[in-house]
Amino acid sequence: ALRLEDLRIPPAYVKTFQGPPHGIQVERDKLNKYGRGLLGCTIKPKLGLSAKNYGRAVYECLRGGLDFTKDDENVNSQPFMRWRDRFLFTAEAIYKSQAETGEVKGHYLNATAGTCEEMMERGQFAKDLGVPIIMHDYITGGFTANTSLAHFCRASGLLLHIHRAMHAVIDRQRNHGIHFRVLAKILRMSGGDHLHSGTVVG
């Protein structure tokens, strides 16, 4: 068996990539929050809520004091909650909680889709709603799709959160596959403002 543990990338090659669309300072500027960590959560149950009930859960979390909430990796566009409806109810929750708390809030809307064109459509819809950040399942979508979405986010002023969904198929086994540090380095070049890296145990 063979496992790729690490990768050294020539600086000249790294410079051919744009990398993260914005970065942590831009996120802090957008949220107007400095000098502390940002506190957020993933909405649970991850599947089964209607878009309206999902939006209600987002509102309750943000109104309760969180800086942001996020979609989980498999919240996409299922029959019980289509993506456009989720985006609308989530944006409503963000604006309502902002009006009541006087703080800037955010939600990571999962824009992962079957084609790059559909991801851009979702990203544009999020931008039109005034949402500051979208999310992509980069292993599910692929590195080329992720790079395209990162370029779109850079041009559109959107932040890009990356979820590592499906990583365990590649990096969990100790005697074959690719170490997560390699996936993270490639992602850094592909583009993403921050990465869902998981817990210290998994």
Short mmCIF file of C-alpha atoms in Angstrom, two decimals:
data_model
loop_
_atom_site.label_atom_id
_atom_site.label_comp_id
_atom_site.label_asym_id
_atom_site.label_seq_id
_atom_site.Cartn_x
_atom_site.Cartn_y
_atom_site.Cartn_z
CA ALA A 1 0.00 0.00 0.00
CA LEU A 2 1.06 3.58 -0.61
CA ARG A 3 0.12 6.77 1.23
CA LEU A 4 1.09 10.31 0.27
CA GLU A 5 2.10 11.95 3.57
CA ASP A 6 3.27 15.37 2.45
CA LEU A 7 4.03 17.50 -0.55
CA ARG A 8 6.62 20.20 -1.19
CA ILE A 9 5.42 22.58 -3.87
CA PRO A 10 7.84 24.88 -5.74
CA PRO A 11 7.10 28.56 -4.98
CA ALA A 12 7.06 29.36 -8.71
CA TYR A 13 4.21 26.87 -9.15
CA VAL A 14 2.33 28.13 -6.08
CA LYS A 15 2.38 31.64 -7.56
CA THR A 16 0.36 30.46 -10.56
CA PHE A 17 -2.67 30.10 -8.24
CA GLN A 18 -4.68 32.94 -6.71
CA GLY A 19 -5.25 31.13 -3.42
CA PRO A 20 -7.89 32.21 -0.88
CA PRO A 21 -10.36 34.80 -2.22
CA HIS A 22 -10.04 37.11 0.80
CA GLY A 23 -8.84 35.81 4.19
CA ILE A 24 -9.54 36.26 7.89
CA GLN A 25 -9.00 40.02 8.01
CA VAL A 26 -11.65 40.62 5.35
CA GLU A 27 -14.02 38.33 7.24
CA ARG A 28 -13.45 40.27 10.46
CA ASP A 29 -14.05 43.51 8.57
CA LYS A 30 -17.30 42.19 7.09
CA LEU A 31 -18.53 40.97 10.50
CA ASN A 32 -17.06 43.97 12.34
CA LYS A 33 -15.64 41.62 15.00
CA TYR A 34 -12.08 41.86 16.25
CA GLY A 35 -9.91 40.64 19.11
CA ARG A 36 -11.68 37.34 19.70
CA GLY A 37 -12.63 34.09 18.05
CA LEU A 38 -15.82 33.87 16.03
CA LEU A 39 -18.48 31.63 17.54
CA GLY A 40 -20.79 29.60 15.36
CA CYS A 41 -22.57 26.29 14.90
CA THR A 42 -23.94 23.91 12.31
CA ILE A 43 -27.72 23.66 12.22
CA LYS A 44 -29.03 20.29 13.46
CA PRO A 45 -30.88 18.17 12.56
CA LYS A 46 -28.95 18.50 9.36
CA LEU A 47 -31.70 16.92 7.25
CA GLY A 48 -35.48 16.92 7.43
CA LEU A 49 -36.36 20.51 8.32
CA SER A 50 -38.42 22.60 5.92
CA ALA A 51 -36.76 25.78 4.66
CA LYS A 52 -38.98 27.84 6.95
CA ASN A 53 -38.11 25.80 10.03
CA TYR A 54 -34.45 25.83 9.05
CA GLY A 55 -34.55 29.61 8.84
CA ARG A 56 -36.18 29.71 12.27
CA ALA A 57 -33.33 27.62 13.72
CA VAL A 58 -30.78 29.97 12.12
CA TYR A 59 -32.57 32.97 13.62
CA GLU A 60 -32.69 31.46 17.11
CA CYS A 61 -28.95 30.67 17.04
CA LEU A 62 -27.94 34.10 15.77
CA ARG A 63 -30.36 35.93 18.06
CA GLY A 64 -28.99 33.88 20.95
CA GLY A 65 -25.50 35.29 20.46
CA LEU A 66 -23.67 33.31 17.79
CA ASP A 67 -21.69 35.16 15.14
CA PHE A 68 -22.57 32.72 12.39
CA THR A 69 -24.36 29.49 11.57
CA LYS A 70 -23.68 27.12 8.70
CA ASP A 71 -25.22 24.48 6.48
CA ASP A 72 -23.95 20.97 6.94
CA GLU A 73 -22.32 19.23 4.00
CA ASN A 74 -25.39 17.28 2.90
CA VAL A 75 -27.80 20.20 3.17
CA ASN A 76 -28.16 20.96 -0.51
CA SER A 77 -31.40 20.95 -2.49
CA GLN A 78 -33.59 18.07 -1.35
CA PRO A 79 -37.37 17.88 -1.98
CA PHE A 80 -38.16 18.92 1.60
CA MET A 81 -35.91 22.01 1.37
CA ARG A 82 -34.88 23.38 -2.01
CA TRP A 83 -31.75 25.53 -2.04
CA ARG A 84 -33.45 28.74 -3.18
CA ASP A 85 -36.04 28.52 -0.39
CA ARG A 86 -33.31 27.83 2.17
CA PHE A 87 -31.29 30.82 1.00
CA LEU A 88 -34.33 33.11 1.27
CA PHE A 89 -35.40 32.01 4.76
CA THR A 90 -31.79 32.07 5.97
CA ALA A 91 -31.24 35.61 4.68
CA GLU A 92 -34.44 36.68 6.42
CA ALA A 93 -33.14 35.14 9.67
CA ILE A 94 -29.81 36.93 9.32
CA TYR A 95 -31.39 40.35 8.78
CA LYS A 96 -33.92 39.89 11.57
CA SER A 97 -31.24 38.86 14.09
CA GLN A 98 -29.00 41.74 12.99
CA ALA A 99 -31.81 44.25 13.47
CA GLU A 100 -32.52 42.93 16.96
CA THR A 101 -28.93 42.59 18.19
CA GLY A 102 -27.19 45.44 16.39
CA GLU A 103 -24.44 43.00 15.35
CA VAL A 104 -23.41 41.77 11.93
CA LYS A 105 -24.29 38.08 11.52
CA GLY A 106 -23.50 35.44 8.93
CA HIS A 107 -24.50 32.02 7.63
CA TYR A 108 -22.43 29.71 5.41
CA LEU A 109 -24.81 28.78 2.57
CA ASN A 110 -23.85 25.55 0.83
CA ALA A 111 -23.53 26.36 -2.87
CA THR A 112 -22.24 22.89 -3.88
CA ALA A 113 -24.09 21.68 -6.98
CA GLY A 114 -23.85 19.23 -9.86
CA THR A 115 -22.24 21.72 -12.25
CA CYS A 116 -20.00 24.78 -11.93
CA GLU A 117 -22.67 26.86 -13.65
CA GLU A 118 -25.25 25.96 -11.03
CA MET A 119 -22.79 26.74 -8.23
CA MET A 120 -22.19 30.19 -9.72
CA GLU A 121 -25.96 30.70 -9.94
CA ARG A 122 -26.29 29.86 -6.25
CA GLY A 123 -23.36 32.11 -5.39
CA GLN A 124 -24.87 34.98 -7.35
CA PHE A 125 -28.23 34.49 -5.63
CA ALA A 126 -26.49 34.59 -2.23
CA LYS A 127 -24.69 37.78 -3.24
CA ASP A 128 -27.95 39.34 -4.43
CA LEU A 129 -29.46 38.56 -1.01
CA GLY A 130 -26.53 40.34 0.65
CA VAL A 131 -25.23 37.20 2.38
CA PRO A 132 -21.46 37.58 3.01
CA ILE A 133 -20.31 33.96 2.69
CA ILE A 134 -21.00 30.73 0.82
CA MET A 135 -19.71 27.20 1.31
CA HIS A 136 -18.39 24.43 -0.95
CA ASP A 137 -17.84 20.70 -0.41
CA TYR A 138 -14.50 20.78 -2.23
CA ILE A 139 -13.74 17.05 -2.45
CA THR A 140 -17.28 16.26 -3.59
CA GLY A 141 -17.21 19.10 -6.12
CA GLY A 142 -13.60 18.67 -7.20
CA PHE A 143 -10.60 20.99 -7.24
CA THR A 144 -11.36 22.58 -10.61
CA ALA A 145 -14.90 23.41 -9.50
CA ASN A 146 -13.51 24.77 -6.24
CA THR A 147 -10.98 26.98 -8.04
CA SER A 148 -13.73 28.32 -10.30
CA LEU A 149 -15.90 29.10 -7.29
CA ALA A 150 -12.97 30.77 -5.49
CA HIS A 151 -12.40 33.02 -8.52
CA PHE A 152 -16.11 33.87 -8.54
CA CYS A 153 -16.01 34.71 -4.82
CA ARG A 154 -12.94 36.90 -5.26
CA ALA A 155 -14.65 38.87 -8.04
CA SER A 156 -17.97 39.04 -6.18
CA GLY A 157 -16.70 39.98 -2.73
CA LEU A 158 -18.05 36.78 -1.17
CA LEU A 159 -16.14 34.80 1.44
CA LEU A 160 -15.71 31.08 0.75
CA HIS A 161 -15.91 28.44 3.48
CA ILE A 162 -14.69 24.98 2.53
CA HIS A 163 -16.14 21.75 3.91
CA ARG A 164 -14.06 18.58 3.71
CA ALA A 165 -17.00 16.22 3.08
CA MET A 166 -15.84 12.80 1.80
CA HIS A 167 -12.25 13.32 3.01
CA ALA A 168 -12.29 10.12 5.08
CA VAL A 169 -12.42 7.98 1.94
CA ILE A 170 -9.03 9.44 1.02
CA ASP A 171 -7.23 10.19 4.29
CA ARG A 172 -8.62 8.04 7.10
CA GLN A 173 -6.66 4.83 6.48
CA ARG A 174 -3.06 4.83 7.72
CA ASN A 175 -1.64 2.50 5.07
CA HIS A 176 -3.02 4.03 1.86
CA GLY A 177 -4.50 7.22 0.49
CA ILE A 178 -3.49 10.85 0.99
CA HIS A 179 -2.82 12.63 4.29
CA PHE A 180 -5.18 15.52 5.02
CA ARG A 181 -2.25 17.99 5.13
CA VAL A 182 -1.75 17.34 1.40
CA LEU A 183 -5.44 17.92 0.69
CA ALA A 184 -5.25 21.14 2.73
CA LYS A 185 -2.17 22.40 0.84
CA ILE A 186 -3.83 21.76 -2.51
CA LEU A 187 -6.96 23.49 -1.26
CA ARG A 188 -4.91 26.49 -0.13
CA MET A 189 -3.81 26.96 -3.73
CA SER A 190 -7.24 26.19 -5.16
CA GLY A 191 -8.86 28.78 -2.90
CA GLY A 192 -10.95 28.99 0.23
CA ASP A 193 -10.98 31.55 3.03
CA HIS A 194 -11.24 28.90 5.71
CA LEU A 195 -11.56 25.16 6.00
CA HIS A 196 -13.76 22.91 8.10
CA SER A 197 -10.93 20.80 9.49
CA GLY A 198 -12.87 18.67 11.98
CA THR A 199 -12.05 17.74 15.53
CA VAL A 200 -8.67 16.76 16.96
CA VAL A 201 -9.79 13.12 16.96
CA GLY A 202 -11.07 12.83 13.43
#
